[in-house]
CSV table of C-alpha atoms and ligand atoms in Angstrom, one decimal:
chain,number,residue,atom,x,y,z
A,83,MET,CA,99.9,102.9,132.3
A,84,ILE,CA,98.4,101.9,129.2
A,85,VAL,CA,99.1,99.9,125.9
A,86,MET,CA,97.6,101.5,122.9
A,87,LYS,CA,97.9,99.6,119.4
A,88,PHE,CA,97.8,101.1,116.3
A,89,GLY,CA,96.5,99.0,113.1
A,90,GLY,CA,97.7,99.2,109.5
A,91,THR,CA,95.6,101.7,108.3
A,92,SER,CA,95.9,104.1,111.8
A,93,VAL,CA,99.8,104.1,110.4
A,94,GLY,CA,98.9,103.9,106.7
A,95,SER,CA,100.0,107.4,105.6
A,96,ALA,CA,101.7,110.6,106.9
A,97,GLY,CA,98.5,112.2,108.1
A,98,ALA,CA,97.3,109.1,109.9
A,99,ILE,CA,101.0,108.5,111.8
A,100,GLU,CA,100.3,112.6,112.8
A,101,SER,CA,96.8,111.8,113.9
A,102,VAL,CA,98.4,108.9,115.9
A,103,ARG,CA,100.7,111.6,117.5
A,104,ARG,CA,98.1,113.6,118.5
A,105,ILE,CA,96.4,110.7,120.2
A,106,VAL,CA,98.9,109.9,122.1
A,107,ALA,CA,100.3,113.4,123.0
A,108,GLY,CA,96.8,113.5,124.4
A,109,ARG,CA,97.4,110.8,126.7
A,110,LEU,CA,100.7,110.8,128.1
A,111,ARG,CA,99.6,111.2,131.4
A,112,SER,CA,98.4,107.5,131.2
A,113,ASP,CA,102.1,106.4,130.5
A,114,PRO,CA,101.2,104.9,127.4
A,115,VAL,CA,103.5,102.0,125.5
A,116,VAL,CA,102.6,102.0,122.0
A,117,VAL,CA,102.5,99.3,119.6
A,118,VAL,CA,102.2,99.0,116.0
A,119,SER,CA,101.3,97.5,113.0
A,120,ALA,CA,103.3,97.5,109.6
A,121,VAL,CA,101.9,100.5,107.1
A,122,GLY,CA,98.6,99.2,105.7
A,123,GLY,CA,98.9,96.7,102.7
A,124,ILE,CA,102.5,96.1,103.4
A,125,THR,CA,102.6,92.7,105.0
A,126,ASN,CA,100.0,91.5,102.1
A,127,LEU,CA,102.9,93.2,99.4
A,128,LEU,CA,105.7,91.4,101.4
A,129,LEU,CA,104.3,87.4,101.4
A,130,ASP,CA,103.4,88.2,98.0
A,131,ALA,CA,106.8,89.2,96.8
A,132,ALA,CA,108.4,86.4,98.8
A,133,GLN,CA,106.0,83.9,97.0
A,134,LYS,CA,107.0,85.7,93.6
A,135,ALA,CA,110.8,85.2,94.2
A,136,LYS,CA,109.9,81.3,95.3
A,137,ALA,CA,108.1,81.2,91.8
A,138,ARG,CA,111.1,82.7,90.0
A,139,SER,CA,109.5,85.6,89.6
A,140,ARG,CA,111.2,88.7,89.0
A,141,ASP,CA,108.1,90.7,89.9
A,142,GLY,CA,109.4,89.6,93.9
A,143,ILE,CA,111.9,92.5,93.3
A,144,ARG,CA,109.2,94.5,91.8
A,145,LEU,CA,107.4,94.4,94.8
A,146,LEU,CA,109.9,95.6,97.1
A,147,GLU,CA,110.0,98.6,95.0
A,148,ARG,CA,106.6,99.5,95.7
A,149,ILE,CA,107.4,98.6,99.1
A,150,ALA,CA,109.9,101.5,99.4
A,151,ALA,CA,108.4,103.5,97.5
A,152,VAL,CA,105.4,103.7,99.7
A,153,HIS,CA,107.6,104.1,103.0
A,154,GLY,CA,109.7,106.7,101.1
A,155,THR,CA,106.5,108.6,100.5
A,156,ILE,CA,105.5,108.6,104.1
A,157,LEU,CA,108.8,109.7,105.3
A,158,ARG,CA,109.3,112.7,102.9
A,159,GLU,CA,105.8,113.7,103.6
A,160,LEU,CA,106.7,113.5,107.6
A,161,SER,CA,110.6,115.4,106.7
A,162,LEU,CA,112.4,112.6,107.9
A,163,PRO,CA,115.6,111.4,106.5
A,164,GLY,CA,114.9,109.2,103.4
A,165,GLY,CA,117.6,106.6,104.2
A,166,MET,CA,115.8,105.7,107.5
A,167,VAL,CA,114.8,102.6,106.8
A,168,ALA,CA,117.1,101.6,104.0
A,169,LYS,CA,118.9,99.3,105.6
A,170,GLU,CA,115.9,97.0,106.2
A,171,HIS,CA,114.9,97.6,102.2
A,172,GLU,CA,118.5,96.4,101.8
A,173,LEU,CA,118.4,93.4,104.2
A,174,LEU,CA,115.0,92.3,102.6
A,175,ARG,CA,116.5,92.7,99.0
A,176,GLU,CA,119.1,90.0,99.8
A,177,VAL,CA,116.7,87.7,101.6
A,178,LEU,CA,114.6,87.9,98.1
A,179,HIS,CA,117.5,87.7,96.0
A,180,GLY,CA,118.5,84.3,97.8
A,181,VAL,CA,114.6,82.8,97.9
A,182,TYR,CA,114.8,83.8,94.0
A,183,CYS,CA,117.8,81.8,93.3
A,184,LEU,CA,117.1,79.2,95.7
A,185,GLY,CA,113.5,78.6,94.7
A,186,GLU,CA,112.9,77.9,98.3
A,187,LEU,CA,110.8,79.7,100.8
A,188,THR,CA,110.5,78.1,104.1
A,189,PRO,CA,108.0,79.3,107.0
A,190,ARG,CA,111.0,80.8,108.7
A,191,THR,CA,112.0,82.6,105.7
A,192,LEU,CA,108.4,83.7,105.5
A,193,ASP,CA,108.1,85.2,108.9
A,194,TYR,CA,111.5,87.0,108.8
A,195,VAL,CA,110.8,88.6,105.6
A,196,ALA,CA,106.9,89.5,107.0
A,197,SER,CA,108.7,91.1,110.2
A,198,PHE,CA,110.3,93.9,108.5
A,199,GLY,CA,106.6,95.6,108.0
A,200,GLU,CA,106.8,96.0,111.6
A,201,ARG,CA,109.9,96.6,112.0
A,202,ILE,CA,109.9,99.6,109.5
A,203,SER,CA,106.7,101.2,110.8
A,204,ALA,CA,107.7,101.2,114.5
A,205,LYS,CA,111.2,103.3,113.7
A,206,ILE,CA,108.8,105.7,111.3
A,207,VAL,CA,106.4,106.3,114.2
A,208,SER,CA,109.0,106.4,116.8
A,209,ALA,CA,111.0,109.1,115.0
A,210,HIS,CA,108.1,110.9,113.7
A,211,PHE,CA,107.2,111.3,117.4
A,212,SER,CA,110.7,112.2,118.5
A,213,ASN,CA,110.7,114.7,116.2
A,214,ARG,CA,107.4,116.7,117.1
A,215,GLY,CA,108.2,116.8,120.8
A,216,ILE,CA,107.6,113.1,122.2
A,217,PRO,CA,111.1,112.0,122.8
A,218,SER,CA,110.7,108.1,121.7
A,219,ARG,CA,112.1,104.8,121.1
A,220,PRO,CA,111.6,101.9,118.9
A,221,TYR,CA,111.7,98.3,119.9
A,222,THR,CA,111.2,95.0,118.2
A,223,GLY,CA,108.9,92.5,119.8
A,224,TRP,CA,112.4,90.8,120.8
A,225,GLU,CA,113.1,93.8,122.6
A,226,ALA,CA,110.5,94.6,124.6
A,227,GLY,CA,110.7,90.7,125.5
A,228,VAL,CA,108.3,88.5,123.6
A,229,VAL,CA,109.7,85.0,123.0
A,230,THR,CA,107.7,82.6,121.4
A,231,THR,CA,107.4,79.3,120.5
A,232,GLY,CA,109.4,78.3,117.0
A,233,GLU,CA,105.9,77.5,115.2
A,234,HIS,CA,106.3,79.8,112.2
A,235,CYS,CA,103.2,82.1,111.2
A,236,ASN,CA,101.2,81.0,114.3
A,237,ALA,CA,103.5,81.6,117.0
A,238,SER,CA,102.3,81.7,120.8
A,239,PRO,CA,104.1,83.7,123.6
A,240,LEU,CA,106.1,81.5,126.0
A,241,PRO,CA,105.5,81.8,129.8
A,242,THR,CA,108.7,83.7,130.2
A,243,THR,CA,107.5,86.3,128.0
A,244,TYR,CA,105.8,88.5,130.4
A,245,ALA,CA,108.1,88.7,133.2
A,246,ARG,CA,111.0,89.8,130.2
A,247,ILE,CA,108.4,92.4,129.1
A,248,ARG,CA,108.4,93.8,132.8
A,249,SER,CA,112.4,93.8,132.8
A,250,ARG,CA,113.0,95.3,129.5
A,251,LEU,CA,109.7,98.1,129.6
A,252,SER,CA,109.3,99.2,132.9
A,253,ARG,CA,112.2,101.3,133.1
A,254,ARG,CA,111.5,102.9,130.1
A,255,LYS,CA,112.7,106.8,129.9
A,256,LYS,CA,111.4,107.4,126.7
A,257,LEU,CA,108.0,106.3,125.2
A,258,ALA,CA,108.2,102.9,123.7
A,259,VAL,CA,107.0,102.2,120.1
A,260,VAL,CA,107.0,98.2,119.6
A,261,THR,CA,106.2,95.9,116.8
A,262,GLY,CA,103.4,94.4,116.8
A,263,PHE,CA,103.0,90.8,115.3
A,264,ILE,CA,106.5,90.0,115.7
A,265,GLY,CA,108.7,88.4,118.1
A,266,LYS,CA,111.9,85.5,118.7
A,267,ASP,CA,111.7,82.0,119.5
A,268,GLU,CA,114.2,80.4,122.0
A,269,HIS,CA,116.7,80.0,119.2
A,270,GLY,CA,117.0,83.6,118.4
A,271,GLU,CA,114.7,83.1,114.9
A,272,ILE,CA,112.3,85.9,114.7
A,273,THR,CA,108.6,84.2,114.8
A,274,THR,CA,104.8,85.9,113.5
A,275,LEU,CA,102.0,85.5,115.9
A,276,GLY,CA,99.6,85.2,113.1
A,277,ARG,CA,97.8,87.5,110.6
A,278,GLY,CA,96.6,90.5,112.4
A,279,GLY,CA,98.7,89.4,115.7
A,280,SER,CA,99.4,93.0,116.5
A,281,ASP,CA,96.6,93.2,118.6
A,282,PHE,CA,97.5,89.9,120.4
A,283,SER,CA,100.8,91.5,121.1
A,284,ALA,CA,99.3,94.4,122.6
A,285,ALA,CA,97.6,92.3,124.9
A,286,ILE,CA,100.8,90.2,125.7
A,287,ILE,CA,102.6,93.6,126.5
A,288,GLY,CA,99.6,94.7,128.7
A,289,ARG,CA,99.9,91.5,130.5
A,290,GLY,CA,103.7,91.7,131.1
A,291,LEU,CA,103.3,95.4,132.4
A,292,ASN,CA,100.1,94.8,134.1
A,293,ALA,CA,98.3,97.3,132.4
A,294,ARG,CA,95.1,99.3,133.5
A,295,GLU,CA,93.8,99.0,130.1
A,296,VAL,CA,94.7,97.8,126.4
A,297,GLN,CA,93.7,100.1,123.5
A,298,ILE,CA,92.8,98.4,120.4
A,299,TRP,CA,93.1,101.9,117.9
A,300,THR,CA,91.7,100.9,114.3
A,301,ASP,CA,89.4,102.1,111.8
A,302,VAL,CA,86.0,101.5,112.8
A,303,THR,CA,84.2,102.9,115.5
A,304,GLY,CA,84.5,100.0,118.0
A,305,ILE,CA,83.4,96.0,117.6
A,306,MET,CA,80.1,96.2,115.9
A,307,THR,CA,76.8,94.4,115.6
A,308,ALA,CA,78.3,92.9,112.0
A,309,ASP,CA,81.2,93.6,110.2
A,310,PRO,CA,80.3,97.3,108.7
A,311,ARG,CA,81.5,96.6,105.2
A,312,VAL,CA,78.4,94.0,104.9
A,313,VAL,CA,75.8,95.6,106.8
A,314,PRO,CA,76.0,99.4,107.0
A,315,GLN,CA,73.5,99.7,109.5
A,316,ALA,CA,75.7,98.1,112.4
A,317,ALA,CA,76.3,99.9,115.3
A,318,THR,CA,78.7,100.1,117.8
A,319,LEU,CA,78.3,97.3,121.2
A,320,PRO,CA,79.4,99.9,123.7
A,321,ARG,CA,80.4,97.0,126.2
A,322,LEU,CA,80.9,93.5,125.4
A,323,SER,CA,82.1,90.1,127.5
A,324,PHE,CA,86.1,88.9,126.9
A,325,SER,CA,83.7,85.4,126.0
A,326,GLU,CA,81.5,87.4,123.4
A,327,ALA,CA,84.3,89.3,122.2
A,328,ALA,CA,86.8,86.3,121.5
A,329,GLU,CA,83.9,84.1,120.1
A,330,LEU,CA,83.4,87.1,117.6
A,331,ALA,CA,87.0,87.5,116.9
A,332,TYR,CA,86.9,83.7,116.2
A,333,PHE,CA,84.4,83.3,113.7
A,334,GLY,CA,85.5,86.2,111.9
A,335,ALA,CA,85.2,89.4,113.1
A,336,LYS,CA,88.6,91.1,111.9
A,337,VAL,CA,88.4,93.6,114.2
A,338,LEU,CA,90.5,91.8,116.6
A,339,HIS,CA,92.5,89.1,116.4
A,340,PRO,CA,91.1,86.0,117.9
A,341,ARG,CA,93.7,85.3,120.7
A,342,THR,CA,93.6,89.1,121.9
A,343,ILE,CA,91.2,88.4,124.7
A,344,GLU,CA,93.4,85.4,126.5
A,345,PRO,CA,96.1,87.6,128.2
A,346,ALA,CA,93.5,90.3,129.0
A,347,VAL,CA,91.5,87.3,130.9
A,348,GLU,CA,94.5,86.1,132.9
A,349,LYS,CA,94.7,89.6,134.1
A,350,ASP,CA,91.4,91.2,133.8
A,351,ILE,CA,92.7,94.0,132.0
A,352,PRO,CA,89.5,96.1,129.9
A,353,VAL,CA,90.4,95.7,126.1
A,354,ARG,CA,89.2,99.1,124.6
A,355,ILE,CA,88.2,99.5,120.7
A,356,LEU,CA,88.6,102.7,119.1
A,357,ASN,CA,88.7,104.5,115.8
A,358,THR,CA,92.2,106.7,115.0
A,359,PHE,CA,89.8,108.7,112.8
A,360,GLU,CA,87.1,109.8,115.4
A,361,PRO,CA,89.1,109.5,118.5
A,362,ASP,CA,86.0,111.0,120.2
A,363,ALA,CA,83.4,108.8,119.0
A,364,GLY,CA,83.1,106.6,122.0
A,365,GLY,CA,84.3,102.8,121.1
A,366,SER,CA,83.7,99.2,122.9
A,367,LEU,CA,84.8,98.4,126.2
A,368,VAL,CA,85.5,94.5,126.5
A,369,VAL,CA,85.1,93.8,129.9
A,370,ARG,CA,84.9,90.2,132.1
A,371,ARG,CA,81.2,90.6,132.0
A,372,ALA,CA,78.6,92.8,130.2
A,373,ALA,CA,74.6,92.9,130.8
A,374,PRO,CA,72.9,90.3,128.5
A,375,PRO,CA,72.0,92.0,125.0
A,376,LYS,CA,68.3,92.8,124.9
A,377,HIS,CA,67.3,90.0,122.4
A,378,GLY,CA,69.7,87.4,123.1
A,379,ILE,CA,71.9,88.7,120.3
A,380,ARG,CA,75.1,90.8,121.0
A,381,ALA,CA,76.5,90.5,117.2
A,382,ILE,CA,76.8,88.5,114.4
A,383,ALA,CA,80.2,87.2,112.8
A,384,CYS,CA,81.0,85.8,109.3
A,385,LYS,CA,83.8,83.8,108.3
A,386,LYS,CA,84.2,82.6,104.7
A,387,ASN,CA,86.3,79.9,102.8
A,388,ASN,CA,85.9,76.9,104.9
A,389,ILE,CA,85.7,73.4,104.1
A,390,LEU,CA,83.0,70.9,105.2
A,391,PHE,CA,84.2,67.5,105.5
A,392,ASN,CA,81.2,64.7,105.5
A,393,LEU,CA,82.7,61.4,107.0
A,394,ARG,CA,80.2,58.0,107.1
A,395,SER,CA,80.8,54.8,108.7
A,396,THR,CA,78.5,52.6,109.9
A,397,ARG,CA,81.3,51.0,111.8
A,398,MET,CA,80.7,53.9,114.4
A,399,LEU,CA,77.2,52.3,115.4
A,400,ASP,CA,77.9,51.1,119.1
A,401,ALA,CA,81.5,51.6,118.4
A,402,HIS,CA,84.4,53.4,120.5
A,403,GLY,CA,86.9,55.3,119.5
A,404,TYR,CA,85.7,56.4,116.2
A,405,LEU,CA,85.6,59.9,117.0
A,406,ALA,CA,88.9,59.7,118.5
A,407,ARG,CA,90.6,58.5,115.1
A,408,ILE,CA,88.7,60.6,113.0
A,409,PHE,CA,90.6,63.9,115.2
A,410,GLU,CA,93.8,61.6,115.4
A,411,VAL,CA,93.9,62.8,111.5
A,412,PHE,CA,93.2,66.2,111.9
A,413,THR,CA,95.2,66.6,115.0
A,414,HIS,CA,98.0,64.9,113.0
A,415,HIS,CA,98.1,67.2,110.3
A,416,ARG,CA,97.6,70.3,112.9
A,417,VAL,CA,94.8,71.6,111.7
A,418,PRO,CA,91.7,72.8,114.0
A,419,VAL,CA,88.5,72.1,113.7
A,420,ASP,CA,85.9,74.6,114.0
A,421,LEU,CA,82.6,73.4,113.8
A,422,ILE,CA,81.2,69.9,114.5
A,423,ALA,CA,78.0,67.7,114.4
A,424,THR,CA,77.4,64.2,114.6
A,425,SER,CA,74.5,61.4,114.5
A,426,GLU,CA,74.7,58.0,114.5
A,427,VAL,CA,76.4,57.3,111.2
A,428,SER,CA,77.9,60.5,110.2
A,429,VAL,CA,80.0,62.7,111.2
A,430,SER,CA,80.5,66.9,109.6
A,431,ALA,CA,83.6,69.0,110.8
A,432,THR,CA,84.7,71.9,109.1
A,433,VAL,CA,88.6,73.8,108.7
A,434,ASP,CA,89.7,76.9,107.7
A,435,ALA,CA,90.7,76.3,104.3
A,436,GLY,CA,93.5,78.9,105.2
A,437,VAL,CA,95.1,76.8,107.6
A,438,ALA,CA,94.5,73.5,105.7
A,439,PRO,CA,97.4,73.4,103.1
A,440,ALA,CA,97.7,69.5,103.3
A,441,LEU,CA,93.8,68.8,102.2
A,442,LYS,CA,94.4,65.9,99.7
A,443,GLU,CA,96.8,64.2,103.0
A,444,ILE,CA,93.4,64.3,104.9
A,445,ILE,CA,90.9,63.3,103.0
A,446,ALA,CA,93.3,60.1,102.1
A,447,ASP,CA,94.0,59.5,105.8
A,448,LEU,CA,90.6,59.8,106.7
A,449,GLY,CA,89.2,57.6,104.1
A,450,ARG,CA,91.1,54.8,105.9
A,451,ILE,CA,88.7,55.2,108.9
A,452,CYS,CA,85.5,56.2,107.0
A,453,THR,CA,83.9,57.2,103.7
A,454,ALA,CA,85.3,60.9,103.5
A,455,ARG,CA,83.6,63.6,101.5
A,456,MET,CA,85.0,67.2,101.3
A,457,ILE,CA,83.1,70.3,99.9
A,458,GLY,CA,84.8,73.4,100.0
A,459,GLY,CA,83.4,77.4,99.5
A,460,ARG,CA,81.3,77.4,102.8
A,461,ALA,CA,80.7,80.0,105.4
A,462,ILE,CA,80.1,79.6,109.1
A,463,VAL,CA,77.8,82.3,110.5
A,464,CYS,CA,78.1,82.7,113.9
A,465,VAL,CA,75.4,84.4,116.0
A,466,VAL,CA,76.7,85.8,119.4
A,467,GLY,CA,75.3,86.8,122.6
A,468,GLU,CA,75.2,85.7,126.2
A,469,GLY,CA,71.7,85.3,126.6
A,470,ILE,CA,71.5,82.8,123.6
A,471,GLY,CA,71.3,80.0,126.3
A,472,GLY,CA,68.4,81.2,128.0
A,473,THR,CA,66.3,82.8,125.6
A,474,PRO,CA,63.7,80.6,124.3
A,475,ASN,CA,63.3,79.7,120.4
A,476,ILE,CA,66.4,81.7,119.6
A,477,ALA,CA,67.3,79.0,117.1
A,478,GLY,CA,63.6,78.5,115.9
A,479,ARG,CA,63.5,82.3,115.2
A,480,ILE,CA,66.6,82.2,113.1
A,481,PHE,CA,66.6,79.5,110.9
A,482,THR,CA,62.8,80.6,110.4
A,483,ILE,CA,64.8,83.9,109.0
A,484,ILE,CA,66.9,82.0,107.3
A,485,GLY,CA,64.6,79.7,105.7
A,486,LYS,CA,62.5,82.5,104.3
A,487,GLY,CA,65.3,84.1,102.8
A,488,GLY,CA,65.8,80.8,100.5
A,489,ILE,CA,69.0,80.1,102.0
A,490,ASN,CA,69.9,76.3,102.5
A,491,VAL,CA,71.7,75.4,105.9
A,492,GLU,CA,74.2,72.5,105.8
A,493,MET,CA,75.0,72.3,109.4
A,494,ILE,CA,74.1,73.8,112.7
A,495,SER,CA,76.4,73.8,116.0
A,496,GLN,CA,75.6,74.9,119.5
A,497,ALA,CA,77.8,74.3,122.2
A,498,SER,CA,76.4,73.6,125.8
A,499,SER,CA,78.2,77.0,126.7
A,500,ALA,CA,75.2,78.5,124.5
A,501,LEU,CA,77.2,81.8,123.8
A,502,ASN,CA,76.9,81.0,120.1
A,503,ILE,CA,74.7,79.7,117.4
A,504,SER,CA,76.9,78.8,114.2
A,505,PHE,CA,75.9,77.7,111.0
A,506,LEU,CA,77.0,76.7,107.7
A,507,VAL,CA,75.8,77.9,104.1
A,508,LYS,CA,77.1,78.4,101.2
A,509,ASN,CA,79.9,81.5,100.7
A,510,ALA,CA,77.7,83.1,98.2
A,511,ASP,CA,74.6,83.1,100.8
A,512,ALA,CA,77.1,84.4,103.7
A,513,ASP,CA,76.2,88.1,103.8
A,514,LYS,CA,72.7,87.5,103.1
A,515,ALA,CA,72.2,85.4,105.7
A,516,VAL,CA,74.2,87.8,107.9
A,517,ARG,CA,71.9,91.1,106.8
A,518,LEU,CA,68.7,88.9,107.5
A,519,LEU,CA,69.2,88.1,110.6
A,520,HIS,CA,71.3,91.8,111.4
A,521,ARG,CA,67.8,92.9,110.3
A,522,ALA,CA,65.5,91.0,112.3
A,523,TYR,CA,67.8,91.2,115.6
A,524,LEU,CA,69.9,94.5,116.1
A,525,GLU,CA,68.1,96.9,113.9
A,526,ARG,CA,65.3,97.8,116.4
B,1295,ADP,P1,93.8,96.8,111.8
B,1295,ADP,O1,94.3,97.1,110.4
B,1295,ADP,O2,93.6,98.6,112.7
B,1295,ADP,O3,93.9,96.1,113.0
B,1295,ADP,P2,91.8,95.5,110.8
B,1295,ADP,O4,91.4,95.6,109.6
B,1295,ADP,O5,92.1,94.1,111.3
B,1295,ADP,O6,92.4,96.8,111.2
B,1295,ADP,O7,90.2,95.2,112.0
B,1295,ADP,C1,89.4,96.3,111.1
B,1295,ADP,C2,88.5,95.9,110.5
B,1295,ADP,O8,87.4,94.7,110.7
B,1295,ADP,C3,87.3,96.9,110.2
B,1295,ADP,O9,87.5,97.9,108.7
B,1295,ADP,C4,85.9,96.1,109.6
B,1295,ADP,O10,85.9,96.0,108.0
B,1295,ADP,C5,86.1,94.5,110.1
B,1295,ADP,N1,85.2,94.2,110.8
B,1295,ADP,C6,85.0,93.1,110.7
B,1295,ADP,N2,83.9,92.5,111.7
B,1295,ADP,C7,83.4,93.7,112.1
B,1295,ADP,C8,82.9,94.2,113.6
B,1295,ADP,N3,82.1,93.1,114.2
B,1295,ADP,N4,82.9,95.5,114.2
B,1295,ADP,C9,83.8,96.3,113.7
B,1295,ADP,N5,84.7,95.5,112.7
B,1295,ADP,C10,84.6,94.6,111.9
B,1296,LIG,N1,100.7,93.5,109.9
B,1296,LIG,C1,100.5,92.5,110.2
B,1296,LIG,C2,99.2,91.6,109.2
B,1296,LIG,O1,98.9,92.8,108.5
B,1296,LIG,C3,100.1,92.3,111.6
B,1296,LIG,C4,98.6,93.2,112.1
B,1296,LIG,O2,98.2,94.1,111.1
B,1296,LIG,O3,98.0,93.0,113.2
B,1296,LIG,O4,98.8,90.5,109.3
B,1297,MG,MG1,93.5,93.7,112.7
């Protein structure tokens, strides 16, 4: 069997959902399980509505009208009953009203609100399939067996998930259309796997069912040498390794959720990335091993909006335990550190601004250990390729190109696994840095 996941744009309109039906219809012999995202843009609208309701603004409820209108148009154009998702819209209205009255929004409530995007799209897609000759049934993530940690907005699957998925989905009689992104914790509370998490859901279900392949159907033709919105010349990578894809995803290649590769690695399941709007255009295959890229470099990713911490202390000289104390602060605030560089007396570390809400507290805690300075608006540019470690002078060339482009590099990091070279620049310089390196390495 295979898992076929369709992202927000792929289920973003009646026409797109019909394309999805055609693609699935042509692959029924592979015994697919379908995973869907929310209709494109709906998750943002839901989260926005919740924040507005919390701020006691009536706009929260108004956004709900917009959400209902988007779903209403799709239902009408697919000739499905208009009232089909009325219950979900009503539940949303109730919870937003509660948030508005209390002026309070917990991560748990946020996940509950966000879950409706996928719950509604799975119902619509499944109904369209059934209507057009593919008997189908929608499943929420929890009905499909996804049990997670209780970490709202960033939950992880619990080990019991895989056996549950097997028992819930193995004997399916109709085509299963499962919601991506969402599950429930052990107490029955709805959780989400982090933004873009439907890719991760697909891989989790693939692992549970021991799928032959996990397919990620999206709005671009595979994983490309760079984000095509930044580099129009970017080309599709026909084949890359699990490690390369994981690095690219972690450092900003939005085409895959960073954790998608984990369950695939466990069971050695190939992950294929395909374009819903050009189904015959090939795509990318992510597998355990791929031949090293020509010039050592496979692709370039970029993640904007990071915060750079510059930490100095002369007490670090010949002292032990200093780094441990610094990282204890980040651990205490549950903030992952992305890049680090150290010298005798200074440590630089970056964190993603989006996951570090408690900045004031972090800097105050660090200030008790050392002199701590924080600079925002920084981008990580990440050059990825299995060949980087074994190719002489790659770093030299990269920084010559960046330097000639007049871009100041503020921090450099190359781990000993040598799969990537990452460096930090100002947000405003990031796209130019990616384009310069792409032209030098990947356009010949
Ligand atoms: P979906 O809604 O299908 O999950 P996403 O918007 O999450 O789609 O991811 C697809 C987008 O990822 C593309 O439209 C593209 O702009 C972006 N992207 C960033 N880096 C890359 C890359 N290296 N290759 C392909 N797409 C990329
Ligand atoms: N709908 C969710 C999001 O927008 C999950 C996904 O699309 O993968 O983040
Ligand atoms: Mg996505």
